[in-house]
XYZ file of C-alpha atoms in Angstrom:
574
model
C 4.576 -10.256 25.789
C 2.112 -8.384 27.652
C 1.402 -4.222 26.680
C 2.911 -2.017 28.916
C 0.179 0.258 29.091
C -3.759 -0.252 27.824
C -4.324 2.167 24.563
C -6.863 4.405 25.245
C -10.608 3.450 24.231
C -13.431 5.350 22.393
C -15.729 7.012 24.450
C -18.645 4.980 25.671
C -16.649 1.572 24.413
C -16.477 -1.546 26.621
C -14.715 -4.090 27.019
C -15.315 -8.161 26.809
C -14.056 -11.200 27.741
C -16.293 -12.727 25.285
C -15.684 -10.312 22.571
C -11.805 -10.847 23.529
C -12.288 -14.002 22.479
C -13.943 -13.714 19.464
C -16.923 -15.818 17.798
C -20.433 -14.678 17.846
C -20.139 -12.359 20.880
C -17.384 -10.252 19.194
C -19.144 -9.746 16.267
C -22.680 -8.795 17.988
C -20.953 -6.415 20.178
C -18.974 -5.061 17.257
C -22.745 -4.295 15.501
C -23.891 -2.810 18.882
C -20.828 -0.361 18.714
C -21.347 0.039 14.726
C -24.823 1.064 15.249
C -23.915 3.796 17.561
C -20.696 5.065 16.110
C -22.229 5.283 12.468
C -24.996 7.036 14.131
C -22.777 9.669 15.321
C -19.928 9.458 12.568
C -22.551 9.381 9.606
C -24.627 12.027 10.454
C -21.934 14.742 11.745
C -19.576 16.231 9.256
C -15.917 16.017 10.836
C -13.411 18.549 10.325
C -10.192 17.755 9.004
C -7.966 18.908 11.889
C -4.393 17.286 12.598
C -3.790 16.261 15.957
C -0.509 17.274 17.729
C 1.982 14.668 17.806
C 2.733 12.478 20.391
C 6.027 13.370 20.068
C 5.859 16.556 20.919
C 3.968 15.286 24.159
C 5.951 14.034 27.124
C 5.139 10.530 28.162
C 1.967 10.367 25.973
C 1.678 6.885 24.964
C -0.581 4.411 23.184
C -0.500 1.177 23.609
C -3.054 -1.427 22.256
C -3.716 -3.911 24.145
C -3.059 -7.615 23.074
C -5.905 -8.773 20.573
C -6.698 -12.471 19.108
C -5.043 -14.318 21.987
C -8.524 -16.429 21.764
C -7.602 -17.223 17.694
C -8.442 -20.743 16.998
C -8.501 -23.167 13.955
C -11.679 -24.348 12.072
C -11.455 -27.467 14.060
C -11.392 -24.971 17.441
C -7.761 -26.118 18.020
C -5.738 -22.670 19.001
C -3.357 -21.396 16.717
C 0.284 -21.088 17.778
C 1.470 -17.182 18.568
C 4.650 -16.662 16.268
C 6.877 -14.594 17.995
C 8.479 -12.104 16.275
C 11.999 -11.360 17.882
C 14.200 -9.721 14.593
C 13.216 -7.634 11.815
C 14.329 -10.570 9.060
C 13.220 -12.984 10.458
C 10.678 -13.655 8.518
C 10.421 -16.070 5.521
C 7.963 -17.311 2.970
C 6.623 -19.925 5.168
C 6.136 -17.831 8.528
C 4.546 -15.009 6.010
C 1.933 -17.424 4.708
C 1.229 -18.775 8.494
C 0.741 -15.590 9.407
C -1.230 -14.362 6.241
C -2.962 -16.824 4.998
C -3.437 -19.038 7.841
C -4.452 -16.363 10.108
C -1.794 -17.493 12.991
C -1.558 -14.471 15.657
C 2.148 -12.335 15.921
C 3.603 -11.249 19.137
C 6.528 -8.642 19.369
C 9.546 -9.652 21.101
C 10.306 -6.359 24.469
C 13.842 -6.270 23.574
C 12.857 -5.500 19.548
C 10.303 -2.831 20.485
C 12.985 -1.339 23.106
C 15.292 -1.171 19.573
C 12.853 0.368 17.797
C 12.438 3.383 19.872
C 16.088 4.112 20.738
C 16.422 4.219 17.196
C 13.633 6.603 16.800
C 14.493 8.780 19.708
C 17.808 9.131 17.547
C 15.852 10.212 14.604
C 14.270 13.188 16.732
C 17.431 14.126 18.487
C 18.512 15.074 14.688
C 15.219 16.483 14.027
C 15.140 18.822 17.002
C 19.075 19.698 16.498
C 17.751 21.100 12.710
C 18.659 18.522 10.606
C 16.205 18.522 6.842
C 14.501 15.038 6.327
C 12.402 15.062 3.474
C 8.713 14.720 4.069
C 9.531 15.969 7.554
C 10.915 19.196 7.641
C 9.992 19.474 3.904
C 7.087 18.837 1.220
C 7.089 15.647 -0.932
C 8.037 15.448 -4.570
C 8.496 18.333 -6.243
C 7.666 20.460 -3.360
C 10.312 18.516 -1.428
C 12.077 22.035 -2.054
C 9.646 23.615 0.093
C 10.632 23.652 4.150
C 7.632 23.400 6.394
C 7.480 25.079 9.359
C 7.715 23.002 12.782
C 4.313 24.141 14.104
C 2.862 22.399 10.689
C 4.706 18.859 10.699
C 2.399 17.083 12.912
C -0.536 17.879 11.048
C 1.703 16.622 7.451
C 1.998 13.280 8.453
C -1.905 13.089 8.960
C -2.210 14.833 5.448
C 0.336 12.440 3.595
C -1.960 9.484 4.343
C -5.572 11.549 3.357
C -4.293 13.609 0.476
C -2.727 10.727 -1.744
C -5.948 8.218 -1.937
C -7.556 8.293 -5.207
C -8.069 5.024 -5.925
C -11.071 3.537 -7.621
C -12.652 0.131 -8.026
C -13.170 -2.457 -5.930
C -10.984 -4.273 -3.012
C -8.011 -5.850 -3.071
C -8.206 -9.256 -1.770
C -7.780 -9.246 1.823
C -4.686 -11.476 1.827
C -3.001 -8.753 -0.305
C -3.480 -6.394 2.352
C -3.359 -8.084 5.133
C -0.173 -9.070 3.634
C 1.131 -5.820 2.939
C 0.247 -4.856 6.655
C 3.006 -7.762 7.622
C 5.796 -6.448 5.546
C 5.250 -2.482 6.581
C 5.282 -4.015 10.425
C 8.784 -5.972 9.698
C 10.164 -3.263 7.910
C 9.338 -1.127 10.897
C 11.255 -3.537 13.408
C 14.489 -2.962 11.636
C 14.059 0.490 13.396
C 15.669 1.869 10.149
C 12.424 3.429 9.346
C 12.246 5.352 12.370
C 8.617 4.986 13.636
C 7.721 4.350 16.964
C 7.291 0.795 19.042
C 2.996 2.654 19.062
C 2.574 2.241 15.814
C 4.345 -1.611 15.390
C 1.996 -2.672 18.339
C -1.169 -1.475 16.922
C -0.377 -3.018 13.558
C 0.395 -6.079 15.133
C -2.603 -6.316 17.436
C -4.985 -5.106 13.942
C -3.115 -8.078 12.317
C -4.296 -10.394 14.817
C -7.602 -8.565 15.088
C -8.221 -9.426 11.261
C -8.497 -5.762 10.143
C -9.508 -5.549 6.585
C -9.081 -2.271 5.249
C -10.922 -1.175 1.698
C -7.946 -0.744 -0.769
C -9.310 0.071 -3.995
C -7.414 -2.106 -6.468
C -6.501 0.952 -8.559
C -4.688 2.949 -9.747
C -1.583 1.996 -8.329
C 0.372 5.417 -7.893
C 3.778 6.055 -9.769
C 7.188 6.141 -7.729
C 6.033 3.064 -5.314
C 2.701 2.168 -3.828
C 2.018 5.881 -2.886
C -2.002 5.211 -3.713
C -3.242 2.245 -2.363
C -1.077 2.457 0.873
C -2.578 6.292 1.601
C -6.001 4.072 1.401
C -4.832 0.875 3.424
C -2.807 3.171 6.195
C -5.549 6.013 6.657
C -7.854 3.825 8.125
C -5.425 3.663 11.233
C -6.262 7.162 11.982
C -9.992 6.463 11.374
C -10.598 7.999 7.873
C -11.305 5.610 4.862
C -13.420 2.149 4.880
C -12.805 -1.180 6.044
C -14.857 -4.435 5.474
C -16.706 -5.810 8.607
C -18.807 -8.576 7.781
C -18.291 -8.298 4.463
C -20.015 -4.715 4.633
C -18.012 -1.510 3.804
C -18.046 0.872 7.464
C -16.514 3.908 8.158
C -12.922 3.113 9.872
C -13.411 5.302 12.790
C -16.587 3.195 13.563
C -14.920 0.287 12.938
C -12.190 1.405 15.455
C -14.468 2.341 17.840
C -15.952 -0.935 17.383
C -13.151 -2.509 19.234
C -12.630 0.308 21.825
C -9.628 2.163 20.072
C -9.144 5.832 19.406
C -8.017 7.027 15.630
C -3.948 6.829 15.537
C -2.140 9.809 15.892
C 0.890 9.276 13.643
C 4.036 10.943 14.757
C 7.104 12.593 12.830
C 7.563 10.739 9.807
C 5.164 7.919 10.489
C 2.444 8.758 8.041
C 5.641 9.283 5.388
C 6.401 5.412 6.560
C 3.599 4.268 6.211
C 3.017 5.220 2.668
C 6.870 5.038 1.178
C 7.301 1.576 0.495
C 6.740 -1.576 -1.782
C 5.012 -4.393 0.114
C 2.049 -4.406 -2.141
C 3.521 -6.110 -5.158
C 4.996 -8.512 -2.640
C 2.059 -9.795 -1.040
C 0.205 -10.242 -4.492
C 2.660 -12.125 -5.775
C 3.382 -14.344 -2.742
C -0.243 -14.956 -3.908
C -0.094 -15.719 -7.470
C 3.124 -17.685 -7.037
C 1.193 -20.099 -4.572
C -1.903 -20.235 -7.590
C 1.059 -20.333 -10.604
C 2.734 -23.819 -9.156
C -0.028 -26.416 -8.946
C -1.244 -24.428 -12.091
C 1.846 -25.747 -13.941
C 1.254 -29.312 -12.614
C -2.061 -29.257 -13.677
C -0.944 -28.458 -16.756
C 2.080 -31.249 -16.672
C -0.888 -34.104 -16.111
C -3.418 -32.435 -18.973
C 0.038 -32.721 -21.106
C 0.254 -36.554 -20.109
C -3.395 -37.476 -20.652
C -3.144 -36.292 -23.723
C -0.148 -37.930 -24.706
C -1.714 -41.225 -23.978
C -4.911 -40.749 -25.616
C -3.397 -39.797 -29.088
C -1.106 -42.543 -28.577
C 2.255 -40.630 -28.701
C 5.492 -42.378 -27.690
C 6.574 -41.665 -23.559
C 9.866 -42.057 -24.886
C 9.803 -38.234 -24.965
C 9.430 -38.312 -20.706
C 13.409 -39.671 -20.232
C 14.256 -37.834 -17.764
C 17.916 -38.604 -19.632
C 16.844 -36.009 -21.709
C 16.793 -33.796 -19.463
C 20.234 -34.466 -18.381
C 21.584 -33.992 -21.498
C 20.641 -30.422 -21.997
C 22.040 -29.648 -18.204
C 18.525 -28.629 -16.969
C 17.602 -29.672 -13.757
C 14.050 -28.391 -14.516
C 13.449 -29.868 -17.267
C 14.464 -33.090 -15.883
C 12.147 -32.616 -12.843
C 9.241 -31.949 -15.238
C 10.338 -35.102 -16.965
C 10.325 -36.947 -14.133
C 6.678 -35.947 -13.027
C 5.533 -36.848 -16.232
C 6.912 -40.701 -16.208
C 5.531 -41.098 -12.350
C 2.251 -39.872 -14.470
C 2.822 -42.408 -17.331
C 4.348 -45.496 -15.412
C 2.459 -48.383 -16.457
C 2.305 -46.744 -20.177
C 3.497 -47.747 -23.329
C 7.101 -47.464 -24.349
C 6.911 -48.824 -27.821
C 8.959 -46.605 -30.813
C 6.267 -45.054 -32.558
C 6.340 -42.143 -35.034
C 7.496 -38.498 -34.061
C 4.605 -36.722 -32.456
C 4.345 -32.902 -33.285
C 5.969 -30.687 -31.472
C 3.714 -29.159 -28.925
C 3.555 -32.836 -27.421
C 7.689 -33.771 -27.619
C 8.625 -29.910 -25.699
C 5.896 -30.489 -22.736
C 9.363 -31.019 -20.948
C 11.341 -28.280 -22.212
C 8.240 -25.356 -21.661
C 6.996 -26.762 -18.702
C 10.897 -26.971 -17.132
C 11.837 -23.413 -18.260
C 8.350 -22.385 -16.836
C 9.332 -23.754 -13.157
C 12.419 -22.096 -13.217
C 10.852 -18.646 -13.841
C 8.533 -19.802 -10.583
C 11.240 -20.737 -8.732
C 13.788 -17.512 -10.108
C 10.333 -15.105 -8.251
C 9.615 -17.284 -4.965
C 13.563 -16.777 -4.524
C 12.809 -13.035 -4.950
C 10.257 -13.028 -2.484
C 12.156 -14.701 0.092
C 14.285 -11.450 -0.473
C 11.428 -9.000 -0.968
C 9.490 -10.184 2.591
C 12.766 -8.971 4.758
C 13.047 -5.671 2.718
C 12.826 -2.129 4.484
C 11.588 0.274 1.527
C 11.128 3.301 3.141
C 12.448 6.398 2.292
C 14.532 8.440 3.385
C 16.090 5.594 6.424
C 17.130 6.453 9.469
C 20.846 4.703 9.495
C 23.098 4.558 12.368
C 27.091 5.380 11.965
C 28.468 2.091 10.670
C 31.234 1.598 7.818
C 32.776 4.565 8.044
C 29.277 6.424 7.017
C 27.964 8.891 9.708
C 24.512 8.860 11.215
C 21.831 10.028 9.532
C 18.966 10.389 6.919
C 19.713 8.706 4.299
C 17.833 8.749 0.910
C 16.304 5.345 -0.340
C 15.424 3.437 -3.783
C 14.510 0.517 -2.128
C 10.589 1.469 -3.013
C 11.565 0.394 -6.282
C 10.778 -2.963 -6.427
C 12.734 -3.746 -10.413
C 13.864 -6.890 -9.626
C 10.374 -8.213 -8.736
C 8.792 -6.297 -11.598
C 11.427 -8.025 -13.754
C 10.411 -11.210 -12.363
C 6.824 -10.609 -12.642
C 6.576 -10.086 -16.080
C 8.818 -12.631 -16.952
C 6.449 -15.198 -15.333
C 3.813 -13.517 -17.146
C 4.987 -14.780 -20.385
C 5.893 -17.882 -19.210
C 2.579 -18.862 -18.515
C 1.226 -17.574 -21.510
C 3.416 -19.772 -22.994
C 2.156 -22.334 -21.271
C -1.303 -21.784 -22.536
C -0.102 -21.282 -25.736
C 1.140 -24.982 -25.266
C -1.889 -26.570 -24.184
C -3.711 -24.777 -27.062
C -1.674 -26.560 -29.560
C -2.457 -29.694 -27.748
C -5.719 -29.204 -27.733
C -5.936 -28.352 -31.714
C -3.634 -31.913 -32.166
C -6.869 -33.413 -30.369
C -9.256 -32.528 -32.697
C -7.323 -33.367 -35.656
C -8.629 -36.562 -36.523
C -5.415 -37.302 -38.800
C -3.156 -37.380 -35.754
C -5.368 -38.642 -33.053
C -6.902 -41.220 -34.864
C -10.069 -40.189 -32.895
C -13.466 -38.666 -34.213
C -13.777 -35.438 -36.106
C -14.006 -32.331 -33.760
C -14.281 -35.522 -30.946
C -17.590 -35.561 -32.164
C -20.030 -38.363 -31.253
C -21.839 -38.156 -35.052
C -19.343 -36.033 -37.117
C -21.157 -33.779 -39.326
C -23.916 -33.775 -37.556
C -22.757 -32.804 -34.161
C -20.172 -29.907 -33.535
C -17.839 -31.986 -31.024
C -15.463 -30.376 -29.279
C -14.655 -27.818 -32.098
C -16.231 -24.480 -30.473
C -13.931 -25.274 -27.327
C -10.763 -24.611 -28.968
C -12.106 -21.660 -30.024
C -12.724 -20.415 -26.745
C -9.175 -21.348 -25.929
C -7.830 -19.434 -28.747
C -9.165 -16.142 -27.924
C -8.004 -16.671 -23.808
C -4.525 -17.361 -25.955
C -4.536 -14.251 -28.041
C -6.104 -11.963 -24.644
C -2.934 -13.791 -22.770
C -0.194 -12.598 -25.140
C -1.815 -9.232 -24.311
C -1.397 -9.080 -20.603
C 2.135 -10.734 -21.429
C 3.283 -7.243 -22.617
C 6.005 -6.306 -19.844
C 4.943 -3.873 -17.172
C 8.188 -3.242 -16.317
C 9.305 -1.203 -18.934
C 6.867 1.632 -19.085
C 7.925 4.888 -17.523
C 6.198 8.421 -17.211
C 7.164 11.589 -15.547
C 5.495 12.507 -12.533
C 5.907 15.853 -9.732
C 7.540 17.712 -12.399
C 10.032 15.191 -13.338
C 10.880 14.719 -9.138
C 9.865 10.879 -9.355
C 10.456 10.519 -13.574
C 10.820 6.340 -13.571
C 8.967 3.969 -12.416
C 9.262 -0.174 -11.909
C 5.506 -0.866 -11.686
C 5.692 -3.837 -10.008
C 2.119 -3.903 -8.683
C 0.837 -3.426 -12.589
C 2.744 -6.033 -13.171
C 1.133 -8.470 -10.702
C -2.011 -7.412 -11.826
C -1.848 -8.306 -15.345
C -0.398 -11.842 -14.181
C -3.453 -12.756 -12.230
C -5.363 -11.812 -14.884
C -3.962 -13.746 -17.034
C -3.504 -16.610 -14.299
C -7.161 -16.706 -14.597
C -6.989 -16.965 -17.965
C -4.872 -20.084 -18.208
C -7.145 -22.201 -15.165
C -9.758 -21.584 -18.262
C -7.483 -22.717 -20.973
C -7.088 -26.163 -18.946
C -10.629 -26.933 -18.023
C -11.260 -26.473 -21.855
C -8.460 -28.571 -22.402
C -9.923 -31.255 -19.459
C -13.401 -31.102 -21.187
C -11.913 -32.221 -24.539
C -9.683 -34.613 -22.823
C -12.758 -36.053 -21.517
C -14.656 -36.356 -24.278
C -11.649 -38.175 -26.243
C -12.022 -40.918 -23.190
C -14.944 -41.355 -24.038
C -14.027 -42.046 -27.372
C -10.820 -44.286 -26.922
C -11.665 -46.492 -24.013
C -8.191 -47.932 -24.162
C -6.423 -49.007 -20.657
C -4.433 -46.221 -19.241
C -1.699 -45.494 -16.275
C -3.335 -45.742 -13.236
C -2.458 -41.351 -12.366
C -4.100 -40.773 -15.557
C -7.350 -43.107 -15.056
C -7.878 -41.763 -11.609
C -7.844 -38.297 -13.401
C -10.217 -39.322 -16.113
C -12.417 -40.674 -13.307
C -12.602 -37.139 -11.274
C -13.802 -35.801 -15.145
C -16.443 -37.997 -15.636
C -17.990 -37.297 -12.041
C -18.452 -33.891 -12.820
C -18.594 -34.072 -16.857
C -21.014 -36.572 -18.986
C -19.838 -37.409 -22.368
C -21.065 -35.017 -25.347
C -23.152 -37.655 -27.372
C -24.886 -34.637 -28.831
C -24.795 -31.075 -28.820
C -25.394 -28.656 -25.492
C -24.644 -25.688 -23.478
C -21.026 -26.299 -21.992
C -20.511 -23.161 -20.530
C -21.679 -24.365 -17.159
C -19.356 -27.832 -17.282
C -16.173 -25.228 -18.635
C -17.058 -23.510 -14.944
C -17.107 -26.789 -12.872
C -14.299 -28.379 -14.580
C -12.528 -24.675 -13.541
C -13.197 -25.174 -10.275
C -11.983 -28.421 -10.339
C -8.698 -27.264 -11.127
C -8.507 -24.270 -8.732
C -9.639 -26.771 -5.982
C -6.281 -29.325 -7.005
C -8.279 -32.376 -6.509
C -7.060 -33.723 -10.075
C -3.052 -33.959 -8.158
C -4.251 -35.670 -5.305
């Protein structure tokens, strides 16, 4: 769909074919513009004034024009244009094309049309008197406060400046880029009663690849109030973004590409900022790290079942189906396809931590799968608060007060994965410690070449002990802290985001916990050249490209790095 009308451009801002179609020429000209803006931006201390609304304009519009129709692959095949034609439409795997993969959104006429009949509703109540809260009155506490019509432009502009204190340094793009996705879809319900404007310009910075600076803390009380003031100011050209991987003012950066700082409307700086679509798009995130994470973990478990010489007996996936767990038996499962080939002889019980691989590892997955089936949920939510509704069920029109910032069910979810995979780690620890036991494995001392005088492989399970004891830390649930905040107006909060945080922290922590556990695993090849199933060999093989054997001691801090990065990269489940 083509815009109806260009937006207008920055002073003294051009206009390229080659920049429109990215590559080299887009960025030069985007320094060119840089240079001059920051010249003028850095150098002159703006005023904070408000700008009158453009709905109290008649037939003021803005309307960006169509960016990143030039958006190609690596391989300089174009990407497909997803069209967006219904608010819930989208689903995990359009969010990740669109996120991760970078593929360009267009915005169906008839669902931009929807949008602003709804919001044309929302000022007919407006102008007939009716109160909506950060509207016609303050927020939080001073919610009780009315503000005076000549004054509500200018709040909406002051809702998105006066909220970001946040610290630190930037969220992964993703994460925002993400969160940009969900705040557009929530918009094309309509219920949130922004204008069509303000969906086309996030859509055309989406396709743009705007990367606003969102410190990653702290993460505000009732919702996302704090990071979203620092993602969403930088559409009215206050805040940073990251060009180039360089930090530049906003309004340079939208002057960069032509476009004027954003003039939010009625209740459109409120929107922007009332909602939950930051834990979302982190988790969407960590769930895509946590799943080959656990299968890395499932073939570490198998390896070192067949280098102790434990029974596979354990791997039946008819034990599985005797305790009525579908997960379990699909970890059992992996693990035979891992093992065929592999001994089946009755040997004597192994400990523990080797016979419940299935059992962990199965309750794990079902966690994983119990927060993906969240997020399928979460990425059609509309959050914001209060909505916009239309008279349906008997209810009348109106403004209608909203919890949906409060994302508990994901916060539930997120912490409960949190201790999953600690317990996960806490698995592969015990492993690890069977390993080294000489009495069990039947291998070296400390999988030491020359026991005694050579440490082995002792000091790495030491390493994996503390990760252990730091993971059963950030295991503590987020979800269950509350505080008071605006004078006991927002007094509990789900803390979602915290939540997310801790878990990729301690996601971190368990890609360590294996590549110490993958080291040791080596080394104990190295000592037992027995034959092994053919998964398992071509595992061992991968370790010994990037790992010699210890036949004495040295540094291993670089090899624990590699061996990490061989497990974030996946190649071991090829």
């Amino acid at each position: 769909m083509r815009p109806r009308e260009p937006l207008r451009r920055a002073p003294g801002a051009r206009r390229s074919r080659a920049a429109d179609r990215g590559g080299a020429a887009r960025r030069a000209r985007r320094r060119r513009c840089r240079a001059r803006a920051g010249t003028r931006a850095q150098r002159r201390a703006d005023p904070l004034l408000a700008p009158r609304s453009r709905d109290l304009r008649r037939g003021a519009r803005r309307t960006p024009r169509r960016a990143c129709r030039g958006a190609r692959r690596r391989d300089g095949s174009p990407l497909p244009v997803i069209r967006i034609d219904s608010h819930d439409a989208l689903d995990l795997s359009l969010y990740r094309r669109i996120v991760r993969d970078g593929e360009p959104v267009e915005l169906a006429s008839t669902l931009l049309g929807q949008v602003d009949e709804r919001r044309a509703a929302m000022l007919r109540a407006l102008e007939a008197g009716t109160p909506a809260y950060g509207v016609t009155t303050g927020l939080g506490y001073m919610s009780k406060r009315e503000i005076p019509p000549t004054d509500r432009p200018a709040l909406q502009r002051s809702i998105l400046l006066g909220r970001s204190v946040g610290v630190g340094e930037p969220l992964p793009h993703e994460v925002v880029r993400g969160a940009m996705l969900l705040r557009l879809t929530g918009f094309l319900s309509g219920d949130a009663g922004v204008s069509s404007d303000l969906c086309r310009l996030l859509a055309e910075l989406l396709n743009d690849g705007w990367k606003p600076y969102v410190p990653s803390g702290p993460h505000g009380a009732a919702g996302e109030v704090i990071p979203l003031s620092h993602l969403f100011q930088t559409l009215v050209g206050e805040g940073f973004v990251l060009e180039d991987g360089e930090r530049m003012l906003a309004r340079d950066a939208l002057a960069a590409r032509g476009l004027e700082p954003y003039e939010p409307g009625l209740k459109e700086g409120l929107a922007l900022v009332n909602g939950a679509p930051l834990a979302p798009a982190l988790a969407v995130q960590l769930v895509d790290r946590a799943r080959p994470l656990l299968e890395q973990a499932t073939l570490s478990a198998a390896l070192a079942t067949a280098l102790v010489g434990a029974s596979a007996r354990t791997f039946s996936p008819r034990i599985g189906r005797l305790k009525r767990d579908p997960h379990q038996v699909a970890v059992q499962e992996r693990l035979l396809e891992l093992f065929r080939g592999g001994e089946w002889e009755d040997r004597p019980q192994a400990p523990v931590s080797l016979r419940v691989v299935p059992q962990v590892h199965g309750a794990v997955l079902d966690v994983l799968d119990g927060v993906e089936r969240q997020l399928e949920q979460e990425v059609r939510a509309v959050t914001d608060s209060p909505l916009y509704l239309l008279a349906a069920d008997g209810e009348p029109e109106g403004f209608y007060p909203s919890g949906n910032f409060h994302s508990q069910a994901l916060a539930f979810g997120l912490d409960a994965l949190a201790i999953a995979f600690a317990q996960l780690a806490n698995l592969a620890e015990k492993r690890l410690h069977r390993l080294l036991d000489a009495r069990f494995s039947g291998l070296p001392e400390q999988l030491a070449a020359e026991p005694g005088r050579h440490t082995g492989a002792s000091v790495l399970h030491k390493g994996v002990v503390a990760l252990c004891v730091e993971n059963r830390m950030l295991a503590l649930p987020a979800s269950v802290n509350v505080s008071d905040t605006s004078a006991g107006q927002e007094d509990f909060q789900a803390f979602a985001f915290l939540g997310a945080e801790k878990l990729r922290r301690l996601l971190d922590n368990v890609e360590l916990v294996l590549a110490y556990e993958l080291l040791a695993l080596r080394q104990a090849r190295h000592l037992r050249d027995a034959p092994l199933p053919a998964p398992l060999e071509r595992a061992c093989d991968e370790l010994a490209e990037l790992v010699s054997p210890l036949l004495e001691d040295r540094p291993l801090g670089p090899e624990v790095e590699r061996v990490r990065d061989l497990v974030r990269s996946g190649r071991l489940l090829a």
